[in-house]
Short mmCIF file of C-alpha atoms in Angstrom, two decimals:
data_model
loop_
_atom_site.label_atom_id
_atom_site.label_comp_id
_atom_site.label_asym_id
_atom_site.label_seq_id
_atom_site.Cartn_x
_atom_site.Cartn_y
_atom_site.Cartn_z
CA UNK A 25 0.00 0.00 0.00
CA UNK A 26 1.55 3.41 -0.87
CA UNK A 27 2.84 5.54 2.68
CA UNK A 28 0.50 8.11 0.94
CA UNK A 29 -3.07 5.98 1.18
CA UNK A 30 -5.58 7.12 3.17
CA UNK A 31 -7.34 4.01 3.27
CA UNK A 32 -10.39 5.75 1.47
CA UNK A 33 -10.84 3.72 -2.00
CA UNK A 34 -14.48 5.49 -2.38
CA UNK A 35 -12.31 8.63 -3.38
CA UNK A 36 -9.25 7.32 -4.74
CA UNK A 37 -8.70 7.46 -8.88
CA UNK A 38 -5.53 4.97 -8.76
CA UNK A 39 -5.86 1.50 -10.11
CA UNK A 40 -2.70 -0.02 -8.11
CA UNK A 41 -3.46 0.50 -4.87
CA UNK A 42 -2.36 -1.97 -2.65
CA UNK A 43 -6.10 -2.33 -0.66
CA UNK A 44 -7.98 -3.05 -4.15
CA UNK A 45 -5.42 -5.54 -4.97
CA UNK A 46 -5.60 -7.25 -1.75
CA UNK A 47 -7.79 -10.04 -3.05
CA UNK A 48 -5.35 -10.87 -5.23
CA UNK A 49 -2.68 -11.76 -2.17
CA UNK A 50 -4.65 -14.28 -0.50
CA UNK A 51 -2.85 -17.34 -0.55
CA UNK A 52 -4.66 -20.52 -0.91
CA UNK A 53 -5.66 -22.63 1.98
CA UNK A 54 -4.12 -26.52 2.15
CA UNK A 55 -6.14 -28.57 0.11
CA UNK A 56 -6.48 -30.18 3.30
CA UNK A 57 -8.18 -27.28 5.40
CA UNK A 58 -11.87 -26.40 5.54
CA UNK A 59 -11.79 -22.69 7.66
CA UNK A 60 -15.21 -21.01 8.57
CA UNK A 61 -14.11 -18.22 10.18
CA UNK A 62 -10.00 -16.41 10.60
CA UNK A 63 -9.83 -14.31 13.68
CA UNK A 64 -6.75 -12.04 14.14
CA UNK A 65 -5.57 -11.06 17.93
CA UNK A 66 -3.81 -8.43 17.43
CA UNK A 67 -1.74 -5.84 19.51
CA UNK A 68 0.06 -2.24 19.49
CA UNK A 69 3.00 -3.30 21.40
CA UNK A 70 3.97 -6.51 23.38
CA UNK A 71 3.77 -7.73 26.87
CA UNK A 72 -0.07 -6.80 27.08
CA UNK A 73 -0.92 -10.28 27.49
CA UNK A 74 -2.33 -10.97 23.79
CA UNK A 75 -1.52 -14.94 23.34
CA UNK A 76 -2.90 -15.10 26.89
CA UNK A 77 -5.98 -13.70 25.34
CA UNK A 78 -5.66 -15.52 22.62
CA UNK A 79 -5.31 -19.47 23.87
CA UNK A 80 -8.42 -17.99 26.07
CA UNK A 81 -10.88 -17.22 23.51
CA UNK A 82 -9.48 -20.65 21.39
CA UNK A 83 -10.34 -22.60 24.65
CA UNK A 84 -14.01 -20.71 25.15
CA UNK A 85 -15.08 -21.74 21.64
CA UNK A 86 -13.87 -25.18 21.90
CA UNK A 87 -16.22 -25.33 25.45
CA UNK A 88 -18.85 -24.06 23.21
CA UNK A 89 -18.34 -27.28 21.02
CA UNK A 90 -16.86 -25.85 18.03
CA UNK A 91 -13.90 -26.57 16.41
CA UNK A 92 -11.00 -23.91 16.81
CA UNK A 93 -7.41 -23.97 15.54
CA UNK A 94 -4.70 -21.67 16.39
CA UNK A 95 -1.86 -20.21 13.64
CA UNK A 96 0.56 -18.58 16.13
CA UNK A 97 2.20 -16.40 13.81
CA UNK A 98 4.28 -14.86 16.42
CA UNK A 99 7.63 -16.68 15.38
CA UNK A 100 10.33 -15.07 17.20
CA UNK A 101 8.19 -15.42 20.01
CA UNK A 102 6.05 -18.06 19.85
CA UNK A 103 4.46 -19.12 23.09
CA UNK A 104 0.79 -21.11 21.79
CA UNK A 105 2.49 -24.50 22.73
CA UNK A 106 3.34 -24.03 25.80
CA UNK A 107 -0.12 -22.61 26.44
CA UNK A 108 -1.64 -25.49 25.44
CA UNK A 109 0.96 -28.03 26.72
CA UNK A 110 2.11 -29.34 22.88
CA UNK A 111 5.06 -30.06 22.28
CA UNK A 112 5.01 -31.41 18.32
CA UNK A 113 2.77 -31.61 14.99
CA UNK A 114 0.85 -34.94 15.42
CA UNK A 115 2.33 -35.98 11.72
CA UNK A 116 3.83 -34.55 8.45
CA UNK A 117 2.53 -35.69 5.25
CA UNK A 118 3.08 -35.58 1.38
CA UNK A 119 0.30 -33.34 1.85
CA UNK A 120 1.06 -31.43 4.47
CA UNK A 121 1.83 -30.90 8.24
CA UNK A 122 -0.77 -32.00 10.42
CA UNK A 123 -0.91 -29.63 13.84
CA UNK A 124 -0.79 -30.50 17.12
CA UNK A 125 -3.94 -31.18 19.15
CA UNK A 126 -4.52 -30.01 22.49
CA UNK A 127 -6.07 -32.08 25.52
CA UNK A 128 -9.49 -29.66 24.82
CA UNK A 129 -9.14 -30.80 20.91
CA UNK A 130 -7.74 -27.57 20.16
CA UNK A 131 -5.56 -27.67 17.07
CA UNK A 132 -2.17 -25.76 17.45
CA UNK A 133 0.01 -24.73 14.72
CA UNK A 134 3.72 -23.03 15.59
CA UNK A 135 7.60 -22.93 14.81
CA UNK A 136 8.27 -24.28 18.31
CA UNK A 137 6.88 -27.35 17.40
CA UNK A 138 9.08 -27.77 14.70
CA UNK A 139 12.52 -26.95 16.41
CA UNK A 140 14.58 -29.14 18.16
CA UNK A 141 15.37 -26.88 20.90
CA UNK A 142 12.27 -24.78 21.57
CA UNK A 143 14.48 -22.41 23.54
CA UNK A 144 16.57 -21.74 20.05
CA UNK A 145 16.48 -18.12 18.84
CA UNK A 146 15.02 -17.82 15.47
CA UNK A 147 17.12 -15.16 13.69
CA UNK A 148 15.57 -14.65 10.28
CA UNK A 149 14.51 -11.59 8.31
CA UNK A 150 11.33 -9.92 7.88
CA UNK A 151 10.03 -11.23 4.01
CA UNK A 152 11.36 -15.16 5.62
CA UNK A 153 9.25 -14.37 8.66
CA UNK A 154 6.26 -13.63 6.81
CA UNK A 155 6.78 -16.27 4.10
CA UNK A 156 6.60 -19.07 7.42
CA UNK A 157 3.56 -17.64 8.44
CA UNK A 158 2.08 -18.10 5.28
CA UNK A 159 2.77 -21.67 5.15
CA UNK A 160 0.82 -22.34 8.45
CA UNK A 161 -1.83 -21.68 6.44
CA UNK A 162 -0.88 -22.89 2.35
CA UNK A 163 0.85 -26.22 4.29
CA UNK A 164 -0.61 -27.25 7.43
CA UNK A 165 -4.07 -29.34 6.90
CA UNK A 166 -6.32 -27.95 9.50
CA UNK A 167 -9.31 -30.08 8.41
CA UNK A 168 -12.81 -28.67 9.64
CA UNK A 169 -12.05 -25.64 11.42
CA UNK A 170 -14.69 -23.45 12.55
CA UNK A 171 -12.40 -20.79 14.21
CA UNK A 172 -8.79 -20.14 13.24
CA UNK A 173 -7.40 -17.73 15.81
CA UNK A 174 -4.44 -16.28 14.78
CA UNK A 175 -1.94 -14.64 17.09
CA UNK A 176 -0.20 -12.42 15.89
CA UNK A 177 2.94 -10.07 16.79
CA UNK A 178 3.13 -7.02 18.04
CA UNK A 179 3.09 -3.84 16.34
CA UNK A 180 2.44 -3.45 12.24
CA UNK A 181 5.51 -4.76 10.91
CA UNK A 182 5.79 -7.60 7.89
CA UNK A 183 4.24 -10.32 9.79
CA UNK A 184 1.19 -8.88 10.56
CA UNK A 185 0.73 -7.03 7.04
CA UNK A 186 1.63 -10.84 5.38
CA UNK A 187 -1.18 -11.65 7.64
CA UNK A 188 -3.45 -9.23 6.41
CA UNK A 189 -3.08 -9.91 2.98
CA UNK A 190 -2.35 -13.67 3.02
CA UNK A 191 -5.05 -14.85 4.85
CA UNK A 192 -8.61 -14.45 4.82
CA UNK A 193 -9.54 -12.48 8.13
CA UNK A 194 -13.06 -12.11 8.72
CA UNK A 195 -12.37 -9.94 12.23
CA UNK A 196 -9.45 -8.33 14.30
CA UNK A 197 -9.70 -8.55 18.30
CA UNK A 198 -7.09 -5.81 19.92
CA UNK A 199 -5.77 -6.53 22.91
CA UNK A 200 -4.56 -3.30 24.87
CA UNK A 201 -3.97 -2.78 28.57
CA UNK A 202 -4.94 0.54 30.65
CA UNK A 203 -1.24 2.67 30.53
CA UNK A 204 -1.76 5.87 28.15
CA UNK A 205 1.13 4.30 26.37
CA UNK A 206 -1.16 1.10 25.28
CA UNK A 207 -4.03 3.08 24.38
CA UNK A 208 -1.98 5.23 21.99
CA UNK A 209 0.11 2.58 20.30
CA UNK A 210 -3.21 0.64 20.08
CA UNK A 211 -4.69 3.16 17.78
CA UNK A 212 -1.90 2.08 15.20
CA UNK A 213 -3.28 -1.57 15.58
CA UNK A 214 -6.75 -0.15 14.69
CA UNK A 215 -6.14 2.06 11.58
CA UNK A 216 -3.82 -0.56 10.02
CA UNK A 217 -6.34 -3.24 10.42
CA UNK A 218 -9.27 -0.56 8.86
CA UNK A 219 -6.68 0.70 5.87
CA UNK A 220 -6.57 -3.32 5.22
CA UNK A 221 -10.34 -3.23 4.90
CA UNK A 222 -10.32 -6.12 8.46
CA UNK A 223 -13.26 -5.14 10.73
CA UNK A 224 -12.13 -4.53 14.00
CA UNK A 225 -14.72 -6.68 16.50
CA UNK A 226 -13.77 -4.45 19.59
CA UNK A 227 -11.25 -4.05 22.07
CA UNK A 228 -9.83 -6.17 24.85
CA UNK A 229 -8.33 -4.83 28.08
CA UNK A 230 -6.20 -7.12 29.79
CA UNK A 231 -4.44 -6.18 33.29
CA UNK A 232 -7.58 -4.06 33.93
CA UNK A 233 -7.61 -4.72 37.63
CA UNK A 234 -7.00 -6.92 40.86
CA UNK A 235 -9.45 -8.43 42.75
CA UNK A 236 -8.50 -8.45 46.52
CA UNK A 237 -9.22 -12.48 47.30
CA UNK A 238 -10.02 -11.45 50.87
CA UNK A 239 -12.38 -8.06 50.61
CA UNK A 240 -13.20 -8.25 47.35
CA UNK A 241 -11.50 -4.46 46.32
CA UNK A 242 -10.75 -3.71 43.17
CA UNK A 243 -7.33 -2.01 42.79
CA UNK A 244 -6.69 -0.79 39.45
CA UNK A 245 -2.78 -1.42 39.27
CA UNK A 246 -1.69 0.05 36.03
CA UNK A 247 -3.96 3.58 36.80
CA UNK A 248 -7.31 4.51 35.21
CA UNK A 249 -8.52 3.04 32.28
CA UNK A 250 -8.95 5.67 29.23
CA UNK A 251 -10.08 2.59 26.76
CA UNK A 252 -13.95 4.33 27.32
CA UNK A 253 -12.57 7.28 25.19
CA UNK A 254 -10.79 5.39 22.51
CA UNK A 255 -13.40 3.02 21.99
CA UNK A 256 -15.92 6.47 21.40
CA UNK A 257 -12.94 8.01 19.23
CA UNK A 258 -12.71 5.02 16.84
CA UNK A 259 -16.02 3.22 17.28
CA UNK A 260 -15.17 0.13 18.49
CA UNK A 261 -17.15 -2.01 21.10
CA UNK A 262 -14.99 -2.94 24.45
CA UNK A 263 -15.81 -6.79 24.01
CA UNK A 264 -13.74 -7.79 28.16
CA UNK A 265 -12.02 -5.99 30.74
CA UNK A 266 -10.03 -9.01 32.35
CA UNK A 267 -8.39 -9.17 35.97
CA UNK A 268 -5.15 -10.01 36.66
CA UNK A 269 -5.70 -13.61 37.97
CA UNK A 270 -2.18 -15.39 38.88
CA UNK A 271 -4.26 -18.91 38.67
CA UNK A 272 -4.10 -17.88 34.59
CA UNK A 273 -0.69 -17.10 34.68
CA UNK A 274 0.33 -20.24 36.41
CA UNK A 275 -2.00 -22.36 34.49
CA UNK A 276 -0.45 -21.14 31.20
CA UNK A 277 2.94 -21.76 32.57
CA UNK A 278 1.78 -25.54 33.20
CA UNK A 279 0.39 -25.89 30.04
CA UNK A 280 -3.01 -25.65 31.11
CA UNK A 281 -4.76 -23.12 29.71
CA UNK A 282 -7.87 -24.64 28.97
CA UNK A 283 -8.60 -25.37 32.57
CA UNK A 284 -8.98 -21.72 33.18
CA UNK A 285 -12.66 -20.40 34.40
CA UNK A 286 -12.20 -16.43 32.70
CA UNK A 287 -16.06 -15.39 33.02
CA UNK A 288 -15.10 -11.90 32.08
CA UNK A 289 -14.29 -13.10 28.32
CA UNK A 290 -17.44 -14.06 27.79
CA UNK A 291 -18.21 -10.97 25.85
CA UNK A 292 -15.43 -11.24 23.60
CA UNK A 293 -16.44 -15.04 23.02
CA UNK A 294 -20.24 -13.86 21.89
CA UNK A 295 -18.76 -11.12 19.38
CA UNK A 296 -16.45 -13.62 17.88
CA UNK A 297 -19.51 -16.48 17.71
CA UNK A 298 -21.72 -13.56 15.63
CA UNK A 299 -19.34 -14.15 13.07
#
């Protein structure tokens, strides 16, 4: 897309504009794959908690009894499989890579599972980044899939763009955090995924508070919220507002996610079942 595209095709006159071509990009599914609906978690910046949020939402719709996939497309920091407690692809055929599958029937897809070390650095460049990504989708056989979530890295850089014209997304989820810093950086997250013609579902604020286990007080560790404002500024429906709960944390670390009990996602759940 040109640095000088607003975004706007209803008034733009040029005929090689990157968001009319976009159609054009997607890359074929495996022959192998049957995807309903692609669902992109996305983020300004890291360490706001988005694969958290991610494995959480995969996990809700598999409760709901459908069946849910995730692409982690976060490849220098992939973190999916340990979420889910996988460790490898279940097979690799002639016609493809077959993913993992979780305890909860989740289906995983990610470059730890292919390493031999998953603690190994992956040192590649932007376009080979991207081009992996893309093969989670052209080479892994994801079957029936009602829900691919894909979780995606921070920021707006090659992966994500690859993302947004490689794959069919039907719906972006942002995950943002209450520090002014989040809420500005998030912004970016918002307008790339509009210039890219992705509707945005709503927002996600993780780290919103702590519930005192013994009074019940909610302390608001990382200040006031302002996520009320953006969400008037850009439109955008606040789907959760989740708690800091160290029983998450410590289930993810045990690769346990799907045990969690997260009623405050149950919003973001419903917007992503409308789909």
């Amino acid at each position: 897309m040109s640095e000088a595209c607003s975004g706007n095709c209803s008034s733009c006159g040029r005929s090689d504009c990157g968001s009319r071509s976009q159609e054009s990009l997607l890359a074929p599914a495996n022959a192998g794959s049957h995807v309903k609906k692609v669902i992109a978690v996305v983020s300004g910046k890291g360490g706001v908690g988005k694969s958290t949020v991610t494995s959480l939402l995969a996990s809700a719709m598999a409760k709901a009894g459908h069946s849910v996939g995730v692409l982690d497309a976060d490849i220098t920091g992939p973190s999916a499989p340990k979420a889910f407690g996988v460790t490898e692809c279940r097979e690799a055929r002639e016609e493809g890579i077959v993913p993992a599958l979780s305890e909860g029937g989740v289906q995983v897809m990610s470059i730890n599972l292919l390493l031999d070390d998953e603690t190994a650095p992956v040192l590649w460049r932007g376009p080979i980044l991207g081009g992996a990504v893309k093969q989670f989708w052209t080479d892994v056989i994801w079957g029936d899939v009602d829900y691919l979530f894909v979780d995606m890295p921070p920021g707006t850089g090659d992966v994500p763009l690859t993302v947004f014209q490689s794959l069919p997304i039907d719906g972006v989820v942002v995950v943002t955090t209450p520090q002014d810093l989040v809420s500005m950086i998030v912004a970016k997250a918002v307008n790339m995924a509009r210039m890219m013609h992705v509707p945005v579902l709503g927002f996600v604020e993780n780290y919103s508070y702590f519930e005192c286990p013994d009074c019940g007080k909610r302390v608001e560790v990382f200040g006031k919220s302002h996520l009320d404002a953006l969400a008037a500024e850009y439109g955008v429906p606040i789907l959760a507002r989740l708690p800091i709960q160290a029983e998450v944390a410590a289930l993810v670390d045990q690769g346990r996610i799907e045990e969690a009990d997260v009623p405050a996602l149950a919003g973001a759940a419903a917007a992503v079942e409308r789909l």
